[in-house]
GROMACS .gro file of C-alpha atoms in nm:
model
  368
    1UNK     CA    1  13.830   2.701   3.988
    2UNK     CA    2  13.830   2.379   3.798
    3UNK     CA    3  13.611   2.117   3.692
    4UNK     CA    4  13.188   2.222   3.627
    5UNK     CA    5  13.208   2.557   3.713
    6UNK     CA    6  13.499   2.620   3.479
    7UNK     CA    7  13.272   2.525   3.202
    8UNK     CA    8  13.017   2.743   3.322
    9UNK     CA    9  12.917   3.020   3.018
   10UNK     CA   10  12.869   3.261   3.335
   11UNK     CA   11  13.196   3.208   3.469
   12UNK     CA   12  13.384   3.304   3.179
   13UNK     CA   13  13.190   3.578   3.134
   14UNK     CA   14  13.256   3.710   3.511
   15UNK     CA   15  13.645   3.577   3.457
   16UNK     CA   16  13.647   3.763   3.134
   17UNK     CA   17  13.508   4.101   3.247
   18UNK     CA   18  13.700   4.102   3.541
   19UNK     CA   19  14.018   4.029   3.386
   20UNK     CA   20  14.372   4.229   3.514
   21UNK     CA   21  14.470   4.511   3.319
   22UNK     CA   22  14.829   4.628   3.332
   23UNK     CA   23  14.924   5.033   3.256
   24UNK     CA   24  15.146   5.024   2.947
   25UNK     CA   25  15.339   5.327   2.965
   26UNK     CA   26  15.547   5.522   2.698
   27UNK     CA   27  15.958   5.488   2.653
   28UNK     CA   28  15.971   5.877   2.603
   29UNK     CA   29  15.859   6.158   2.813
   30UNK     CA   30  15.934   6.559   2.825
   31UNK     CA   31  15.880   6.730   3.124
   32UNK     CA   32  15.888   7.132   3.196
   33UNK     CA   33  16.168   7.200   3.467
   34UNK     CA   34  15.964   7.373   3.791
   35UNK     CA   35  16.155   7.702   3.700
   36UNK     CA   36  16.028   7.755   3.385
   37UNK     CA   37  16.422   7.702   3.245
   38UNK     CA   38  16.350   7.443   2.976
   39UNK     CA   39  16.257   7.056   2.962
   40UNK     CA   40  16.416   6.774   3.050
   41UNK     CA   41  16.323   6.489   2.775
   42UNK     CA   42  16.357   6.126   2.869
   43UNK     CA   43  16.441   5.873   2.560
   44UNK     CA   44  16.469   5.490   2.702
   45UNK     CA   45  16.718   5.544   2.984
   46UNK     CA   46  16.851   5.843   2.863
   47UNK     CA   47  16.805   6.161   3.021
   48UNK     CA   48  16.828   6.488   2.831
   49UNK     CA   49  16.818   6.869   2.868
   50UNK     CA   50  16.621   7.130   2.637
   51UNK     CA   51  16.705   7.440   2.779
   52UNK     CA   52  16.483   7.765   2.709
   53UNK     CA   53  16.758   7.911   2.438
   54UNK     CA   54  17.076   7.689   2.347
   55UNK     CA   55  17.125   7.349   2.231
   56UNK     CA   56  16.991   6.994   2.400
   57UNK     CA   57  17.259   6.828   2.604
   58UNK     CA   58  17.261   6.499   2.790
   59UNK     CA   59  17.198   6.478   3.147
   60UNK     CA   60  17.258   6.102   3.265
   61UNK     CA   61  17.176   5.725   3.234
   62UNK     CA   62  16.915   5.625   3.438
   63UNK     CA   63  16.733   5.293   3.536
   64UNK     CA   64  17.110   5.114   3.622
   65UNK     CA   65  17.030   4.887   3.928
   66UNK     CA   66  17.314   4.965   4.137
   67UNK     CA   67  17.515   4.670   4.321
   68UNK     CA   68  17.333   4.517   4.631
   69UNK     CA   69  17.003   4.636   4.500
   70UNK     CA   70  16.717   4.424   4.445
   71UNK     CA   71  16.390   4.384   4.362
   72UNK     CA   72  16.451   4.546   4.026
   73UNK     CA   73  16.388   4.369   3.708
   74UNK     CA   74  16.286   4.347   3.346
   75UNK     CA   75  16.474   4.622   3.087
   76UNK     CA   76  16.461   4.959   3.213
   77UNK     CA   77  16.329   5.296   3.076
   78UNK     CA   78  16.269   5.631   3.259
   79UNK     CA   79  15.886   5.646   3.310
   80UNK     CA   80  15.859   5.950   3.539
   81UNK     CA   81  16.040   6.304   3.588
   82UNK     CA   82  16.018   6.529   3.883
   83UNK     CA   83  16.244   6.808   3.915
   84UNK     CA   84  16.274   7.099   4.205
   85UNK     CA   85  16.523   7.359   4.364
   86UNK     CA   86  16.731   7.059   4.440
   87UNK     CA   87  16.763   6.852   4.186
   88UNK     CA   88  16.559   6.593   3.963
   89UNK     CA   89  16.372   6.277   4.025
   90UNK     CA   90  16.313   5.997   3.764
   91UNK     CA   91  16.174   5.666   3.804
   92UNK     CA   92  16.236   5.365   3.614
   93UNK     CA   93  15.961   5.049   3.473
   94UNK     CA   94  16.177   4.804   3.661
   95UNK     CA   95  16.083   5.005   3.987
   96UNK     CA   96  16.369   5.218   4.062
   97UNK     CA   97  16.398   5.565   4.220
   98UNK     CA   98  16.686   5.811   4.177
   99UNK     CA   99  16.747   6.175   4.239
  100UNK     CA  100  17.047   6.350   4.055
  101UNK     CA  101  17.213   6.699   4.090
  102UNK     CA  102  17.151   6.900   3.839
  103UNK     CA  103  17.473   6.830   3.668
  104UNK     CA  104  17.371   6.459   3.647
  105UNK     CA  105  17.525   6.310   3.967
  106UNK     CA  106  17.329   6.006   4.120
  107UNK     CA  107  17.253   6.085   4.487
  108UNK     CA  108  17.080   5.837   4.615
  109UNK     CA  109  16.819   5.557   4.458
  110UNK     CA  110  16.535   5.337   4.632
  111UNK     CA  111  16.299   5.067   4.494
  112UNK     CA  112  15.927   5.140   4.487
  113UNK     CA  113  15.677   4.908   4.603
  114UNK     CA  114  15.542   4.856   4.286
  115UNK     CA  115  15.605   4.975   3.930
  116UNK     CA  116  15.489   5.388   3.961
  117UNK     CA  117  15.249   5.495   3.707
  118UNK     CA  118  15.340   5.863   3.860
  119UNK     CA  119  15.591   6.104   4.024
  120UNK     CA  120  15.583   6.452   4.186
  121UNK     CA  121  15.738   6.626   4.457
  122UNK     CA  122  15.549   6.823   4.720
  123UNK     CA  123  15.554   7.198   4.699
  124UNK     CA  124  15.437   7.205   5.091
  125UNK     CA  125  15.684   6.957   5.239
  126UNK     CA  126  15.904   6.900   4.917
  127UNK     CA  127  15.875   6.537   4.988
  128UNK     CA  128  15.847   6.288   4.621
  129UNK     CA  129  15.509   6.145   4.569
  130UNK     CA  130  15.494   5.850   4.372
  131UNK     CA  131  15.158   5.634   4.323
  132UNK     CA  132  15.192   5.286   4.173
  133UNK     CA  133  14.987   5.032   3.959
  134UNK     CA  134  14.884   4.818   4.315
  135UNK     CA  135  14.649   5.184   4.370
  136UNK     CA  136  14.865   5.278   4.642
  137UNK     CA  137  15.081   5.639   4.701
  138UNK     CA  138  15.365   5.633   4.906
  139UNK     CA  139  15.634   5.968   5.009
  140UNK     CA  140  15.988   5.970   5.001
  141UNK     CA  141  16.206   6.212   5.164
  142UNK     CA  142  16.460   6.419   4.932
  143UNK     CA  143  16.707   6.403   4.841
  144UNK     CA  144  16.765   6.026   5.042
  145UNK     CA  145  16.520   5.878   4.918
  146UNK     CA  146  16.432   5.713   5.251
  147UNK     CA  147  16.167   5.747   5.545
  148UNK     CA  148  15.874   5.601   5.295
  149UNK     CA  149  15.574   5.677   5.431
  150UNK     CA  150  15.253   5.529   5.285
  151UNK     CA  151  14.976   5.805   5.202
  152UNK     CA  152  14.668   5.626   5.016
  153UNK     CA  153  14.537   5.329   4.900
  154UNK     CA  154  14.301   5.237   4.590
  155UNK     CA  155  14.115   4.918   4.467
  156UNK     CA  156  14.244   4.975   4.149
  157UNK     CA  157  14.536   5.095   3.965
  158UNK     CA  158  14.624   5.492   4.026
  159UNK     CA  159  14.631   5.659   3.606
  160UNK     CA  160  14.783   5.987   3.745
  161UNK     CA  161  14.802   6.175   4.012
  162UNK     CA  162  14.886   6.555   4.156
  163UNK     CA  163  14.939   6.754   4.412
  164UNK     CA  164  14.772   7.161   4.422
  165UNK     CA  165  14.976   7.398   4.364
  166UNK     CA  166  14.917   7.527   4.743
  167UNK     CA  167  15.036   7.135   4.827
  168UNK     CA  168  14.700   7.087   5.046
  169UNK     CA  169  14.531   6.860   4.864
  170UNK     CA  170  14.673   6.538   4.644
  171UNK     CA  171  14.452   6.397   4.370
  172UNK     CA  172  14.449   6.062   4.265
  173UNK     CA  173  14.268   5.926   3.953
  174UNK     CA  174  14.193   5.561   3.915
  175UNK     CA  175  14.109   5.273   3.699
  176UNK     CA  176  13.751   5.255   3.829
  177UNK     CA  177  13.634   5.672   3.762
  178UNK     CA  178  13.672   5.801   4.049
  179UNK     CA  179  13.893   6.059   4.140
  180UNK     CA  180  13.954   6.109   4.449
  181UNK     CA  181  14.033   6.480   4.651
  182UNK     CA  182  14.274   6.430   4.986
  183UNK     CA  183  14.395   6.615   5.263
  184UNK     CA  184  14.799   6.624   5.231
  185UNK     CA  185  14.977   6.472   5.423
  186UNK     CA  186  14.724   6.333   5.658
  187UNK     CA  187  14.545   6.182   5.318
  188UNK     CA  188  14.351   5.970   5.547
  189UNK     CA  189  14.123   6.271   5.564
  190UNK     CA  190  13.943   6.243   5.266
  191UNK     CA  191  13.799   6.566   5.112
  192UNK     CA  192  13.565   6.443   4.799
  193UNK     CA  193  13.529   6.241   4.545
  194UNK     CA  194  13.487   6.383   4.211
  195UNK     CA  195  13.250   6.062   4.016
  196UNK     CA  196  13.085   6.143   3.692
  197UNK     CA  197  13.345   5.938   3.441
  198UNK     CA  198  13.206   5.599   3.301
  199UNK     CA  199  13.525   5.463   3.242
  200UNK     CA  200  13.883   5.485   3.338
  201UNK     CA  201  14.037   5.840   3.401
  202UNK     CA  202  14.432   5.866   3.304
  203UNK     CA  203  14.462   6.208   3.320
  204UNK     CA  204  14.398   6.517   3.602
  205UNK     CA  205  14.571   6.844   3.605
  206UNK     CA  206  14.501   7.169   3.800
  207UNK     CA  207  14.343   7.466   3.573
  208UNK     CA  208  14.317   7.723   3.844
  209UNK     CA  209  14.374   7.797   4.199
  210UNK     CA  210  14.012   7.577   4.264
  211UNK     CA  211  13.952   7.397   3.964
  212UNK     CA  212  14.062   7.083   3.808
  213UNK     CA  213  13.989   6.914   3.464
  214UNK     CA  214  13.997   6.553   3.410
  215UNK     CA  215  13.962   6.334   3.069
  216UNK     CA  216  13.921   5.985   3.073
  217UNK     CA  217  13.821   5.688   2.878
  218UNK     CA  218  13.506   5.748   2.798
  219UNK     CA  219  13.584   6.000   2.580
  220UNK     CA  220  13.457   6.277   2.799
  221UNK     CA  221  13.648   6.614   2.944
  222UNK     CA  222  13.510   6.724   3.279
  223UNK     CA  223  13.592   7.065   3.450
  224UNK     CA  224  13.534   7.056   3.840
  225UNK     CA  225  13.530   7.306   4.095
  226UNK     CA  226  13.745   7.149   4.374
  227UNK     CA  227  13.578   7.337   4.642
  228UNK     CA  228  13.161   7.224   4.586
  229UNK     CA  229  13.326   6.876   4.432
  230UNK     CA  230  13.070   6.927   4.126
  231UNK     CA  231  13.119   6.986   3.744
  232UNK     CA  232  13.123   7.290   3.599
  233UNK     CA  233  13.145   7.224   3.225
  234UNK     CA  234  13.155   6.901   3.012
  235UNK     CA  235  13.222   6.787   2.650
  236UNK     CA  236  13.222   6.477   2.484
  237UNK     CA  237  13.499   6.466   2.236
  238UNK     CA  238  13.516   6.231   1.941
  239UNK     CA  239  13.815   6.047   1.975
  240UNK     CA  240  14.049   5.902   2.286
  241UNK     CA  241  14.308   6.199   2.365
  242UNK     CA  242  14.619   6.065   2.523
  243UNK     CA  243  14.743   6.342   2.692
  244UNK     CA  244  14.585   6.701   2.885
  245UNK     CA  245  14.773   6.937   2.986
  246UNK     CA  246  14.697   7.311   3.162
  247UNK     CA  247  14.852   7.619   3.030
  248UNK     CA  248  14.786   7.855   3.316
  249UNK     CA  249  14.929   8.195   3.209
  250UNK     CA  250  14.704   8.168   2.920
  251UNK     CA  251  14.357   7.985   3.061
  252UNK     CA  252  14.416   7.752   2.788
  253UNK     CA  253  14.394   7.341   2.798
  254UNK     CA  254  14.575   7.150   2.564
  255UNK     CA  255  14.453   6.816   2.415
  256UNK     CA  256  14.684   6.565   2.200
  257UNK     CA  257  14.600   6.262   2.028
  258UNK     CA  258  14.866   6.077   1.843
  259UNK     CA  259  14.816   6.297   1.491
  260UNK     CA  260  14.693   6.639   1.676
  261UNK     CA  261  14.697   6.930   1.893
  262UNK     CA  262  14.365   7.103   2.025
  263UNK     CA  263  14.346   7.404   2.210
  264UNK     CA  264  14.047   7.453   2.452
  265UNK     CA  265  13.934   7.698   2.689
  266UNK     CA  266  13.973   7.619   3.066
  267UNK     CA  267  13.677   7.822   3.153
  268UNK     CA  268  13.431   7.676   2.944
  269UNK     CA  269  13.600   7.398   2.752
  270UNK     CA  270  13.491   7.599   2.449
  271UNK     CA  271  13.709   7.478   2.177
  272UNK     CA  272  13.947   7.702   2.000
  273UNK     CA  273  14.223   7.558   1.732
  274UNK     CA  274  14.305   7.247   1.612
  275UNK     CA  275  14.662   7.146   1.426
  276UNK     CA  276  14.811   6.867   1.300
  277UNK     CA  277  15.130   6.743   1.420
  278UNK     CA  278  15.424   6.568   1.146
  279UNK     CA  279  15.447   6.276   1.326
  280UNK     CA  280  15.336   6.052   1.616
  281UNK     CA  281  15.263   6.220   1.962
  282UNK     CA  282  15.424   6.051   2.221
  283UNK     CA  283  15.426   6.363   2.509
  284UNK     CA  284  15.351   6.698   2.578
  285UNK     CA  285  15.480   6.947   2.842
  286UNK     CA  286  15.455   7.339   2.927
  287UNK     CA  287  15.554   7.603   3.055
  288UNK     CA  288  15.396   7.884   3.252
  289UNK     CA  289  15.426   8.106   2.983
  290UNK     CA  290  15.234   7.903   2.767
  291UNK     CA  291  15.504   7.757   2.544
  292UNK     CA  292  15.505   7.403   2.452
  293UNK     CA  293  15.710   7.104   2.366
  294UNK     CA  294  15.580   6.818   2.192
  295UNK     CA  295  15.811   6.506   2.193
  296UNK     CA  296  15.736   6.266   1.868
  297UNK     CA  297  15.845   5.958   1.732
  298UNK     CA  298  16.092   6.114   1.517
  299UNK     CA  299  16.140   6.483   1.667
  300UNK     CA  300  16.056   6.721   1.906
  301UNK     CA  301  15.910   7.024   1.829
  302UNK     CA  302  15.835   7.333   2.038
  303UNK     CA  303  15.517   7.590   1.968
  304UNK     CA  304  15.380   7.891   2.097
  305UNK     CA  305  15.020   8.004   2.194
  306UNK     CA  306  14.924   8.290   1.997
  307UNK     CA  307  14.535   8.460   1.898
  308UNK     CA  308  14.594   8.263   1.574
  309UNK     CA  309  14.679   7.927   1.750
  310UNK     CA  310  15.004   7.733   1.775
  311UNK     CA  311  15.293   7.821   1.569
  312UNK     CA  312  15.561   7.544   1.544
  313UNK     CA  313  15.922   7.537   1.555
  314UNK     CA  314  16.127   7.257   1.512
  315UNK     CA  315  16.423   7.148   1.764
  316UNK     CA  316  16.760   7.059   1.698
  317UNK     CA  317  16.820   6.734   1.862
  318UNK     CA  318  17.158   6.626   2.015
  319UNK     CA  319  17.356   6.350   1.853
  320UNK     CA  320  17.296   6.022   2.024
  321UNK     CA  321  16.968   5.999   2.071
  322UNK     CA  322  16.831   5.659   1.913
  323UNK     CA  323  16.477   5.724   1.825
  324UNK     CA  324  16.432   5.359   1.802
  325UNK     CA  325  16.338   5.344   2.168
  326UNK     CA  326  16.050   5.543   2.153
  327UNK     CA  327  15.702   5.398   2.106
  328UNK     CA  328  15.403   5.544   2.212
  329UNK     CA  329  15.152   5.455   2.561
  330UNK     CA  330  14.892   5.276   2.547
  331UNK     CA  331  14.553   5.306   2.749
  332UNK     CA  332  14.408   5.055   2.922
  333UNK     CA  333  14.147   4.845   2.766
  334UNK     CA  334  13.787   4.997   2.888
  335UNK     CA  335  13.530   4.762   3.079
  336UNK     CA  336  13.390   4.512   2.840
  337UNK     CA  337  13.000   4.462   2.911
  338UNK     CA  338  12.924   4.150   3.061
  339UNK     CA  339  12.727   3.914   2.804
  340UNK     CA  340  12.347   3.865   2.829
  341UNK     CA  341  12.338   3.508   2.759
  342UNK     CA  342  12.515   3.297   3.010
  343UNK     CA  343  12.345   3.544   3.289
  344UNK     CA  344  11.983   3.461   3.086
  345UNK     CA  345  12.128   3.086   3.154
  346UNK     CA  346  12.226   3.138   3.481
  347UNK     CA  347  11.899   3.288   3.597
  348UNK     CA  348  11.723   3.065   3.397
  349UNK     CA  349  11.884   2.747   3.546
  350UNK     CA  350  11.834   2.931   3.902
  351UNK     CA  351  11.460   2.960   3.862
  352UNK     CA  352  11.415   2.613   3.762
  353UNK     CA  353  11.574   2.514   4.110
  354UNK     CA  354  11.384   2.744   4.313
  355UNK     CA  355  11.068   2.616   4.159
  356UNK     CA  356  11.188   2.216   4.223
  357UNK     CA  357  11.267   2.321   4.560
  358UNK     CA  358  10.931   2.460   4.643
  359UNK     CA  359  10.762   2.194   4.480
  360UNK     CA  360  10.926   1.923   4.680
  361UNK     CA  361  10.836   2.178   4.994
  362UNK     CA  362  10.491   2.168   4.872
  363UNK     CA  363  10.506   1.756   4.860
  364UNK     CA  364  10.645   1.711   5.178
  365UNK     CA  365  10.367   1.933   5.360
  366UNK     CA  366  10.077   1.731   5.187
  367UNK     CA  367  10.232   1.387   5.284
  368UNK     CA  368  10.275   1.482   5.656
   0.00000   0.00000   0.00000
């Protein structure tokens, strides 16, 4: 708009509160490999290997446009890991897909519609599952990358999203709290929505065979029964955690924020140890067995769930890795209140109106 209602104090306010807001992610990930063999830790483009006993070893380069694609800008960093039976899936910031062999031999590639915010494959079809800052979730056949087939659509941008572990369900959290429960594939058929968040919600992840737990940006840790759609336990923590993630084996749930580690129940979100971390947490992964692998900005470090909490163990990293790249996510900013006073004006100048208008009504009727 230009001119008066530019200048509007309501205006800006609606302009303001409505504003875009773009998913920052992290250049550095680590992700558990779906046999429980180790982790595969992304640093910029490069892709590396942390296997269960030996030393880290690099995988490949990812995020290289290859000739004769396009669509595919902007520098490139890996910004989600997938891996099965087959082989691994990464995708890149500038948009690009690519699945490798396990001994780090490109396949095939694609472009996504838009930059992915996240990546999994399918354990019912196998198929990769990638959602995308637009709020849409498309499926791409393995290990071709091709037949995309579109899934689900938001109004706002998808923070995560995951597929059960019995593949018939996918789960998409948004920018807007909600979370929403869908048949897979025919995620047309919606199965619930899961709303009692006040503000964004960036991370879901399955704690049992019917329950999920979701944290969001209102500083609040929900634990819902995916059946009944309803919550089962909620806490209000005291500080934005960046990262949740489930450890089955041991019914535990593990918080980070960027100086700490917090160990909760997933029954009862009863809260259990608390550590500090040397260093900056950038992300977290783990295994079945409940072992974990922290990824900082200047080491990775792998601990172990015991009765007396986490016991740490630092890991030798491979030469070549440049730390440099590595900074940590971001969350989105959360919904600024709209401002009292240019709606008081607003209303103010609209009552004013209506009562001229029925006045000259009222004038008009007396004359005739």
């Amino acid at each position: 708009r230009s001119g008066k209602n530019a200048e509007n104090v309501e205006y800006q306010t609606f302009k303001n509160y409505f504003k875009r807001i773009y998913l920052r992610l992290a250049m550095a990930l680590v992700h558990a490999i779906h046999d429980g063999s180790g982790y595969l830790i992304a640093i910029g483009r490069e892709l590396y290997k942390l296997p269960s006993s030996g030393a880290m070893e690099k995988v490949a380069s990812c995020g290289e446009v290859p000739p004769g694609v396009s669509d595919c800008e902007g520098e490139a960093f890996i910004s989600g890991i997938a891996t099965c039976k087959e082989g691994i899936v990464t995708c890149s910031n500038n948009k690009l897909l690519e699945s490798w062999t396990w001994q780090g031999t490109r396949t095939a590639n694609a472009v996504a519609v838009k930059r992915p915010t996240a990546l999994r494959i399918s354990p019912s079809d196998g198929r990769v599952v990638v959602s995308d800052k637009a709020g849409d979730a498309y499926s791409f056949s393995l290990p071709s990358l091709d037949d995309r087939r579109y899934l689900l659509g938001h109004v706002s941008v998808i923070m995560d999203c995951i597929l059960t572990r019995d593949g018939r369900y996918i789960v998409t959290a948004d920018r807007d709290e909600k979370v929403r429960v869908s048949h897979y594939p025919n995620c047309y058929n919606v199965h619930s929505y899961l709303l009692g968040h006040t503000e964004f919600v960036h991370r879901v992840v399955q704690t049992g065979n019917t329950t999920l737990a979701t944290i969001g940006g209102d500083e609040r840790l929900m634990l819902w029964d995916l059946q009944s759609s309803t919550v089962t336990a909620t806490i209000q923590l005291d500080q934005l955690f960046s990262t949740l993630t489930a450890l089955p084996s041991t019914h535990f749930l593990l918080l980070s924020s960027p100086t700490t580690l917090s160990l909760l129940s997933a029954k009862d979100l009863s809260h259990l140890h608390t550590v500090p971390v040397e260093g900056t947490v950038v992300s977290v992964a783990s295994r079945e067995d409940g072992e974990i692998v922290v990824l900082t900005k200047e080491s990775i470090l792998r601990y172990s769930v015991s009765p007396d909490g986490l016991t740490c163990t630092p890991v030798e990293v491979c030469e070549g890795v440049v730390w440099g790249d590595v900074r940590v996510s971001s969350q989105p900013e959360r919904k600024k209140p709209a401002g009292n006073k240019g709606f008081e004006a607003y209303y103010e100048r609209k009552r004013k109106r209506i009562e001229d208008e029925t006045a000259k009504a009222e004038a008009k009727v007396c004359v005739s």
